[in-house]
Amino acid sequence: METIIESLPMLWEGLKMTLYIFAIAIVLGFLIGLVMALLRLAPFKILNWIAKIFIDAIRGTPFIVQLFFIYFGLNSFSWVSLDNVWAGIVTVAINAGAYFAEIIRAGIQSIDKGQTEAARSLGLNQSQNMRYIILPQAFRRMLPTITNQAIISLKDTSLLSIIGVADLTQRGRVIVSATFEPFTIYLALGVMYFVIIYLLSLLSSYLERRFVLR
Amino acid sequence: MSMIQVKNLKKSFGDLEVIKDISTAVEPSEVVCVIGPSGSGKSTFLRCLNRLEDISGGHVYIDGADITNPKNNINEIRQKVGMVFQHFNLFPHMTVLENLTLAPVKLGKLKPDAAEKKALGLLDKVGLGAKAKAYPGELSGGQKQRVAIARSLAMDPKVMLFDEPTSALDPEMVGDVLGVMKDLAKEGMTMIVVTHEMGFAAEVADRVLFIDGGYIVEENVPNELFGNPQHERTKAFLSKVL
């Protein structure tokens, strides 16, 4: 018990780093996903292919390999300099982006064609149709799957400890190596991750209720 | 000048030729009903008039502008052409009022407060002033279709296209929707109505087109077309539906 109380300030620093990485990566990842979904649905074959190659490449390779590729692989070029935190953010963002792309594409395609026809017949152009009619409806439908991916990405951030990012997991490992109390410390880590993820899912169900399709 | 002019319109889906060769013109304030068996191409014909379907051949002029010419901005032309669908296609994430104000405001036609005022007036006109704050999901089919008509009218169109507007309605709802359409016709709106409501066509139309097999087989004033059809196919169709 004493160990936990003594390590709380350090764990708190780690938690802040985890949340910082997660917040930036999830927003970036969502934007990547949105762009890729739109490319995937664009009326040009070449754009469809670019998005498809990106999505397949990311989904078909392990997260750790992507992380090493970006942190060690890209950094071996002299014109690239990514510190471990930003390498981590970029990896989580790109990884989430590929999954978001498929979620968003499916969400857009699930909206009835009649919605687009009504919007276009009023004189809205395709981007106004997307912005005001299709995406708002699609996002409501996607919310549970988006939350699911966000939770997975949050848990993925713990893998960044491998490249020395001082996130919650890394702080825990450091404390364990100093105190030799893996049981209590890793239990405490687990509880902290659980609480954040639980809060995330509460937020999601609140949004779902709030934006329920009438 | 004709409000709509159609010259040698053709439309194919892959190898399937749905509209083979249609030419006609619709004058301002004219009400034209389009009838024909299912699969005859009548809905496709209507959907070509605002280019919801890409046109395979021929020309369609709306108020003088050729919509098959890529130099003409189709979005601007569509603002003049209202369309009402069989399945209403209201925007379910918006209130009835927002359904009506979205296009005029986003397309810069009206300021938000002016659009709202106009929308409320249109809702009163279709008998749904009390439903402004409701969501489409809370309305009956007949109410949804009247909202859809009001939504099109909010853009001040010069022409209204109706694609089987009462086909998806319970029978007791049909009258209200047809009533709104009759009022519109009386006010001088140019209308093209694809319909199975022969009574409506007989009463309201200035001219009826019978489309079958991708052609206009016969067109005439309703009394003549219904009372004295000339073509065998028209006779056969009418004997089944009248």
CSV table of N, CA and C in Angstrom, one decimal, chain B residues 78-192:
chain,number,residue,atom,x,y,z
B,78,ARG,N,-30.5,22.6,-60.6
B,78,ARG,CA,-31.4,21.8,-59.8
B,78,ARG,C,-32.1,22.6,-58.7
B,79,GLN,N,-31.6,23.8,-58.4
B,79,GLN,CA,-32.3,24.7,-57.5
B,79,GLN,C,-33.7,25.1,-58.0
B,80,LYS,N,-33.8,25.1,-59.4
B,80,LYS,CA,-35.0,25.5,-60.0
B,80,LYS,C,-36.0,24.3,-60.1
B,81,VAL,N,-35.5,23.1,-59.9
B,81,VAL,CA,-36.3,21.9,-60.1
B,81,VAL,C,-36.5,21.2,-58.8
B,82,GLY,N,-37.7,21.3,-58.2
B,82,GLY,CA,-38.0,20.6,-57.0
B,82,GLY,C,-38.3,19.1,-57.3
B,83,MET,N,-38.0,18.2,-56.4
B,83,MET,CA,-38.3,16.8,-56.7
B,83,MET,C,-38.8,16.2,-55.4
B,84,VAL,N,-39.9,15.4,-55.6
B,84,VAL,CA,-40.6,14.7,-54.5
B,84,VAL,C,-40.5,13.2,-54.8
B,85,PHE,N,-40.1,12.4,-53.8
B,85,PHE,CA,-39.8,11.0,-54.0
B,85,PHE,C,-40.8,10.1,-53.4
B,86,GLN,N,-40.9,8.9,-54.0
B,86,GLN,CA,-41.8,7.9,-53.5
B,86,GLN,C,-41.6,7.7,-51.9
B,87,HIS,N,-40.3,7.6,-51.5
B,87,HIS,CA,-40.1,7.3,-50.1
B,87,HIS,C,-39.6,8.5,-49.3
B,88,PHE,N,-40.1,9.7,-49.8
B,88,PHE,CA,-40.0,11.0,-49.0
B,88,PHE,C,-38.6,11.5,-48.9
B,89,ASN,N,-37.7,10.6,-48.4
B,89,ASN,CA,-36.3,11.0,-48.3
B,89,ASN,C,-36.1,12.3,-47.4
B,90,LEU,N,-36.9,12.4,-46.4
B,90,LEU,CA,-36.6,13.5,-45.5
B,90,LEU,C,-35.3,13.2,-44.7
B,91,PHE,N,-34.7,14.3,-44.2
B,91,PHE,CA,-33.4,14.1,-43.4
B,91,PHE,C,-33.8,13.8,-42.0
B,92,PRO,N,-33.6,12.6,-41.5
B,92,PRO,CA,-34.1,12.1,-40.2
B,92,PRO,C,-33.4,12.7,-39.1
B,93,HIS,N,-32.2,13.3,-39.3
B,93,HIS,CA,-31.5,13.9,-38.1
B,93,HIS,C,-31.8,15.3,-37.9
B,94,MET,N,-32.7,15.9,-38.7
B,94,MET,CA,-33.1,17.3,-38.6
B,94,MET,C,-34.6,17.4,-38.3
B,95,THR,N,-35.0,18.5,-37.6
B,95,THR,CA,-36.4,18.7,-37.4
B,95,THR,C,-37.0,19.0,-38.8
B,96,VAL,N,-38.4,19.0,-38.8
B,96,VAL,CA,-39.1,19.4,-40.0
B,96,VAL,C,-38.7,20.8,-40.5
B,97,LEU,N,-38.6,21.7,-39.5
B,97,LEU,CA,-38.2,23.1,-39.9
B,97,LEU,C,-36.8,23.1,-40.5
B,98,GLU,N,-35.9,22.3,-39.9
B,98,GLU,CA,-34.5,22.3,-40.5
B,98,GLU,C,-34.4,21.7,-41.8
B,99,ASN,N,-35.3,20.7,-42.0
B,99,ASN,CA,-35.4,20.1,-43.4
B,99,ASN,C,-35.7,21.1,-44.4
B,100,LEU,N,-36.6,22.1,-44.0
B,100,LEU,CA,-37.0,23.1,-45.0
B,100,LEU,C,-36.0,24.2,-45.2
B,101,THR,N,-35.3,24.5,-44.1
B,101,THR,CA,-34.4,25.7,-44.1
B,101,THR,C,-33.0,25.4,-44.6
B,102,LEU,N,-32.6,24.1,-44.5
B,102,LEU,CA,-31.2,23.7,-44.9
B,102,LEU,C,-30.8,24.3,-46.2
B,103,ALA,N,-31.5,23.9,-47.3
B,103,ALA,CA,-31.0,24.2,-48.6
B,103,ALA,C,-31.0,25.7,-48.9
B,104,PRO,N,-32.1,26.4,-48.6
B,104,PRO,CA,-32.1,27.9,-48.8
B,104,PRO,C,-31.0,28.6,-48.1
B,105,VAL,N,-30.7,28.2,-46.8
B,105,VAL,CA,-29.7,28.9,-46.1
B,105,VAL,C,-28.3,28.5,-46.6
B,106,LYS,N,-28.0,27.2,-46.7
B,106,LYS,CA,-26.7,26.8,-47.1
B,106,LYS,C,-26.3,27.2,-48.5
B,107,LEU,N,-27.3,27.3,-49.4
B,107,LEU,CA,-27.1,27.7,-50.7
B,107,LEU,C,-27.1,29.3,-50.9
B,108,GLY,N,-27.3,29.9,-49.7
B,108,GLY,CA,-27.2,31.4,-49.8
B,108,GLY,C,-28.4,32.1,-50.4
B,109,LYS,N,-29.5,31.4,-50.5
B,109,LYS,CA,-30.7,32.0,-51.1
B,109,LYS,C,-31.4,32.9,-50.1
B,110,LEU,N,-31.4,32.5,-48.8
B,110,LEU,CA,-32.1,33.3,-47.8
B,110,LEU,C,-31.3,33.3,-46.5
B,111,LYS,N,-31.5,34.4,-45.7
B,111,LYS,CA,-30.9,34.4,-44.4
B,111,LYS,C,-31.7,33.5,-43.5
B,112,PRO,N,-31.0,33.0,-42.4
B,112,PRO,CA,-31.7,32.0,-41.5
B,112,PRO,C,-33.1,32.4,-41.1
B,113,ASP,N,-33.2,33.7,-40.6
B,113,ASP,CA,-34.6,34.1,-40.1
B,113,ASP,C,-35.6,34.2,-41.2
B,114,ALA,N,-35.2,34.6,-42.4
B,114,ALA,CA,-36.1,34.7,-43.5
B,114,ALA,C,-36.5,33.3,-44.0
B,115,ALA,N,-35.5,32.4,-44.0
B,115,ALA,CA,-35.8,31.0,-44.4
B,115,ALA,C,-36.8,30.4,-43.4
B,116,GLU,N,-36.6,30.7,-42.1
B,116,GLU,CA,-37.5,30.1,-41.1
B,116,GLU,C,-38.9,30.6,-41.3
B,117,LYS,N,-39.0,31.9,-41.6
B,117,LYS,CA,-40.4,32.5,-41.7
B,117,LYS,C,-41.1,31.8,-43.0
B,118,LYS,N,-40.3,31.7,-44.0
B,118,LYS,CA,-40.8,31.1,-45.3
B,118,LYS,C,-41.2,29.7,-45.0
B,119,ALA,N,-40.4,29.0,-44.3
B,119,ALA,CA,-40.6,27.5,-44.0
B,119,ALA,C,-41.9,27.4,-43.2
B,120,LEU,N,-42.1,28.2,-42.2
B,120,LEU,CA,-43.3,28.1,-41.4
B,120,LEU,C,-44.5,28.4,-42.2
B,121,GLY,N,-44.4,29.4,-43.1
B,121,GLY,CA,-45.6,29.6,-44.0
B,121,GLY,C,-45.9,28.4,-44.9
B,122,LEU,N,-44.8,27.8,-45.4
B,122,LEU,CA,-45.1,26.6,-46.3
B,122,LEU,C,-45.7,25.5,-45.5
B,123,LEU,N,-45.2,25.3,-44.3
B,123,LEU,CA,-45.8,24.2,-43.4
B,123,LEU,C,-47.2,24.5,-43.2
B,124,ASP,N,-47.6,25.7,-42.9
B,124,ASP,CA,-49.0,26.0,-42.7
B,124,ASP,C,-49.8,25.7,-44.0
B,125,LYS,N,-49.2,26.0,-45.1
B,125,LYS,CA,-49.9,25.7,-46.4
B,125,LYS,C,-50.1,24.3,-46.6
B,126,VAL,N,-49.2,23.4,-46.2
B,126,VAL,CA,-49.5,22.0,-46.3
B,126,VAL,C,-50.1,21.4,-45.1
B,127,GLY,N,-50.6,22.2,-44.2
B,127,GLY,CA,-51.4,21.8,-43.1
B,127,GLY,C,-50.6,21.2,-41.9
B,128,LEU,N,-49.3,21.6,-41.9
B,128,LEU,CA,-48.4,21.0,-40.8
B,128,LEU,C,-47.7,22.0,-40.0
B,129,GLY,N,-48.3,23.2,-39.9
B,129,GLY,CA,-47.6,24.2,-39.1
B,129,GLY,C,-47.3,23.8,-37.7
B,130,ALA,N,-48.1,22.9,-37.1
B,130,ALA,CA,-47.8,22.5,-35.7
B,130,ALA,C,-46.7,21.5,-35.6
B,131,LYS,N,-46.1,21.0,-36.7
B,131,LYS,CA,-45.1,20.0,-36.7
B,131,LYS,C,-43.7,20.5,-36.9
B,132,ALA,N,-43.5,21.8,-36.9
B,132,ALA,CA,-42.2,22.4,-37.3
B,132,ALA,C,-41.1,21.8,-36.4
B,133,LYS,N,-41.3,21.6,-35.1
B,133,LYS,CA,-40.3,21.1,-34.3
B,133,LYS,C,-40.2,19.6,-34.2
B,134,ALA,N,-41.1,18.9,-34.9
B,134,ALA,CA,-41.1,17.4,-34.8
B,134,ALA,C,-39.9,16.9,-35.7
B,135,TYR,N,-39.5,15.7,-35.4
B,135,TYR,CA,-38.6,15.0,-36.3
B,135,TYR,C,-39.4,14.1,-37.3
B,136,PRO,N,-38.8,13.9,-38.5
B,136,PRO,CA,-39.5,13.1,-39.5
B,136,PRO,C,-40.0,11.8,-38.9
B,137,GLY,N,-39.2,11.1,-38.1
B,137,GLY,CA,-39.6,9.8,-37.5
B,137,GLY,C,-40.9,9.9,-36.7
B,138,GLU,N,-41.3,11.1,-36.3
B,138,GLU,CA,-42.6,11.2,-35.5
B,138,GLU,C,-43.8,11.4,-36.4
B,139,LEU,N,-43.6,11.5,-37.7
B,139,LEU,CA,-44.7,11.8,-38.6
B,139,LEU,C,-45.3,10.6,-39.3
B,140,SER,N,-46.5,10.6,-39.7
B,140,SER,CA,-47.1,9.6,-40.6
B,140,SER,C,-46.6,9.7,-42.0
B,141,GLY,N,-46.8,8.7,-42.8
B,141,GLY,CA,-46.3,8.8,-44.2
B,141,GLY,C,-46.9,10.0,-45.0
B,142,GLY,N,-48.2,10.2,-44.8
B,142,GLY,CA,-48.8,11.3,-45.5
B,142,GLY,C,-48.2,12.7,-45.1
B,143,GLN,N,-47.9,12.8,-43.8
B,143,GLN,CA,-47.3,14.0,-43.3
B,143,GLN,C,-45.9,14.2,-43.8
B,144,LYS,N,-45.2,13.1,-43.8
B,144,LYS,CA,-43.8,13.1,-44.3
B,144,LYS,C,-43.8,13.6,-45.8
B,145,GLN,N,-44.7,13.1,-46.6
B,145,GLN,CA,-44.7,13.5,-48.0
B,145,GLN,C,-45.1,15.0,-48.1
B,146,ARG,N,-46.0,15.5,-47.3
B,146,ARG,CA,-46.3,16.9,-47.4
B,146,ARG,C,-45.1,17.8,-47.0
B,147,VAL,N,-44.4,17.3,-45.9
B,147,VAL,CA,-43.2,18.0,-45.6
B,147,VAL,C,-42.2,18.0,-46.7
B,148,ALA,N,-42.1,16.8,-47.4
B,148,ALA,CA,-41.1,16.7,-48.5
B,148,ALA,C,-41.5,17.7,-49.6
B,149,ILE,N,-42.8,17.9,-49.9
B,149,ILE,CA,-43.3,18.9,-50.9
B,149,ILE,C,-42.9,20.3,-50.4
B,150,ALA,N,-43.1,20.6,-49.1
B,150,ALA,CA,-42.8,21.9,-48.6
B,150,ALA,C,-41.3,22.1,-48.7
B,151,ARG,N,-40.5,21.1,-48.4
B,151,ARG,CA,-39.0,21.2,-48.5
B,151,ARG,C,-38.6,21.6,-49.9
B,152,SER,N,-39.2,21.0,-50.9
B,152,SER,CA,-38.9,21.4,-52.3
B,152,SER,C,-39.3,22.8,-52.6
B,153,LEU,N,-40.5,23.2,-52.1
B,153,LEU,CA,-41.0,24.5,-52.4
B,153,LEU,C,-40.2,25.6,-51.7
B,154,ALA,N,-39.5,25.3,-50.7
B,154,ALA,CA,-38.7,26.3,-49.9
B,154,ALA,C,-37.6,26.8,-50.8
B,155,MET,N,-37.2,26.1,-51.9
B,155,MET,CA,-36.2,26.6,-52.8
B,155,MET,C,-36.9,27.5,-54.0
B,156,ASP,N,-38.2,27.7,-53.9
B,156,ASP,CA,-38.9,28.5,-54.9
B,156,ASP,C,-38.6,27.9,-56.3
B,157,PRO,N,-38.9,26.6,-56.5
B,157,PRO,CA,-38.6,26.0,-57.8
B,157,PRO,C,-39.5,26.5,-58.9
B,158,LYS,N,-39.1,26.4,-60.1
B,158,LYS,CA,-39.9,26.8,-61.3
B,158,LYS,C,-40.7,25.6,-61.8
B,159,VAL,N,-40.2,24.4,-61.5
B,159,VAL,CA,-40.8,23.1,-61.9
B,159,VAL,C,-40.8,22.2,-60.7
B,160,MET,N,-41.8,21.4,-60.6
B,160,MET,CA,-41.8,20.3,-59.5
B,160,MET,C,-42.0,19.0,-60.2
B,161,LEU,N,-41.0,18.1,-59.8
B,161,LEU,CA,-41.1,16.7,-60.4
B,161,LEU,C,-41.6,15.8,-59.2
B,162,PHE,N,-42.6,15.0,-59.5
B,162,PHE,CA,-43.1,14.0,-58.5
B,162,PHE,C,-42.9,12.6,-59.0
B,163,ASP,N,-42.2,11.8,-58.2
B,163,ASP,CA,-41.9,10.4,-58.6
B,163,ASP,C,-42.8,9.5,-57.8
B,164,GLU,N,-43.9,9.1,-58.3
B,164,GLU,CA,-44.9,8.3,-57.6
B,164,GLU,C,-45.1,8.7,-56.1
B,165,PRO,N,-45.6,9.9,-55.9
B,165,PRO,CA,-45.6,10.5,-54.6
B,165,PRO,C,-46.5,9.8,-53.6
B,166,THR,N,-47.5,9.1,-54.1
B,166,THR,CA,-48.5,8.5,-53.2
B,166,THR,C,-48.4,7.0,-53.1
B,167,SER,N,-47.4,6.4,-53.8
B,167,SER,CA,-47.3,4.9,-53.9
B,167,SER,C,-46.9,4.2,-52.6
B,168,ALA,N,-46.2,4.9,-51.8
B,168,ALA,CA,-45.8,4.3,-50.5
B,168,ALA,C,-46.7,4.7,-49.3
B,169,LEU,N,-47.9,5.3,-49.7
B,169,LEU,CA,-48.7,5.8,-48.6
B,169,LEU,C,-49.9,4.8,-48.3
B,170,ASP,N,-50.3,4.8,-47.0
B,170,ASP,CA,-51.6,4.1,-46.7
B,170,ASP,C,-52.7,4.8,-47.4
B,171,PRO,N,-53.7,4.1,-47.9
B,171,PRO,CA,-54.8,4.7,-48.7
B,171,PRO,C,-55.4,5.9,-48.1
B,172,GLU,N,-55.6,5.9,-46.8
B,172,GLU,CA,-56.3,7.1,-46.2
B,172,GLU,C,-55.4,8.3,-46.2
B,173,MET,N,-54.1,8.2,-46.5
B,173,MET,CA,-53.2,9.3,-46.5
B,173,MET,C,-53.1,10.0,-47.9
B,174,VAL,N,-53.5,9.2,-48.9
B,174,VAL,CA,-53.3,9.6,-50.2
B,174,VAL,C,-54.0,11.0,-50.5
B,175,GLY,N,-55.2,11.1,-50.0
B,175,GLY,CA,-56.0,12.3,-50.3
B,175,GLY,C,-55.4,13.6,-49.9
B,176,ASP,N,-54.8,13.6,-48.7
B,176,ASP,CA,-54.1,14.8,-48.2
B,176,ASP,C,-53.0,15.3,-49.2
B,177,VAL,N,-52.2,14.3,-49.6
B,177,VAL,CA,-51.0,14.6,-50.4
B,177,VAL,C,-51.5,15.1,-51.8
B,178,LEU,N,-52.5,14.4,-52.4
B,178,LEU,CA,-53.0,14.8,-53.7
B,178,LEU,C,-53.7,16.2,-53.6
B,179,GLY,N,-54.3,16.5,-52.4
B,179,GLY,CA,-54.9,17.8,-52.2
B,179,GLY,C,-53.9,18.9,-52.3
B,180,VAL,N,-52.7,18.7,-51.6
B,180,VAL,CA,-51.6,19.7,-51.7
B,180,VAL,C,-51.2,19.9,-53.1
B,181,MET,N,-51.1,18.8,-53.8
B,181,MET,CA,-50.6,18.8,-55.2
B,181,MET,C,-51.6,19.6,-56.1
B,182,LYS,N,-52.9,19.3,-55.9
B,182,LYS,CA,-53.9,20.1,-56.6
B,182,LYS,C,-53.8,21.6,-56.4
B,183,ASP,N,-53.6,21.9,-55.1
B,183,ASP,CA,-53.5,23.4,-54.8
B,183,ASP,C,-52.3,24.0,-55.6
B,184,LEU,N,-51.2,23.2,-55.6
B,184,LEU,CA,-50.0,23.7,-56.3
B,184,LEU,C,-50.3,23.9,-57.8
B,185,ALA,N,-51.0,22.9,-58.4
B,185,ALA,CA,-51.4,23.0,-59.8
B,185,ALA,C,-52.2,24.3,-60.0
B,186,LYS,N,-53.2,24.5,-59.1
B,186,LYS,CA,-54.1,25.7,-59.3
B,186,LYS,C,-53.3,27.0,-59.2
B,187,GLU,N,-52.2,27.0,-58.4
B,187,GLU,CA,-51.4,28.2,-58.3
B,187,GLU,C,-50.5,28.4,-59.5
B,188,GLY,N,-50.5,27.5,-60.4
B,188,GLY,CA,-49.8,27.7,-61.6
B,188,GLY,C,-48.4,27.1,-61.6
B,189,MET,N,-48.1,26.2,-60.7
B,189,MET,CA,-46.8,25.5,-60.7
B,189,MET,C,-46.7,24.6,-61.9
B,190,THR,N,-45.6,24.6,-62.5
B,190,THR,CA,-45.3,23.6,-63.6
B,190,THR,C,-45.0,22.3,-62.9
B,191,MET,N,-45.7,21.2,-63.3
B,191,MET,CA,-45.5,20.0,-62.6
B,191,MET,C,-45.4,18.8,-63.6
B,192,ILE,N,-44.5,17.9,-63.3
B,192,ILE,CA,-44.5,16.6,-64.0
B,192,ILE,C,-44.7,15.5,-62.9
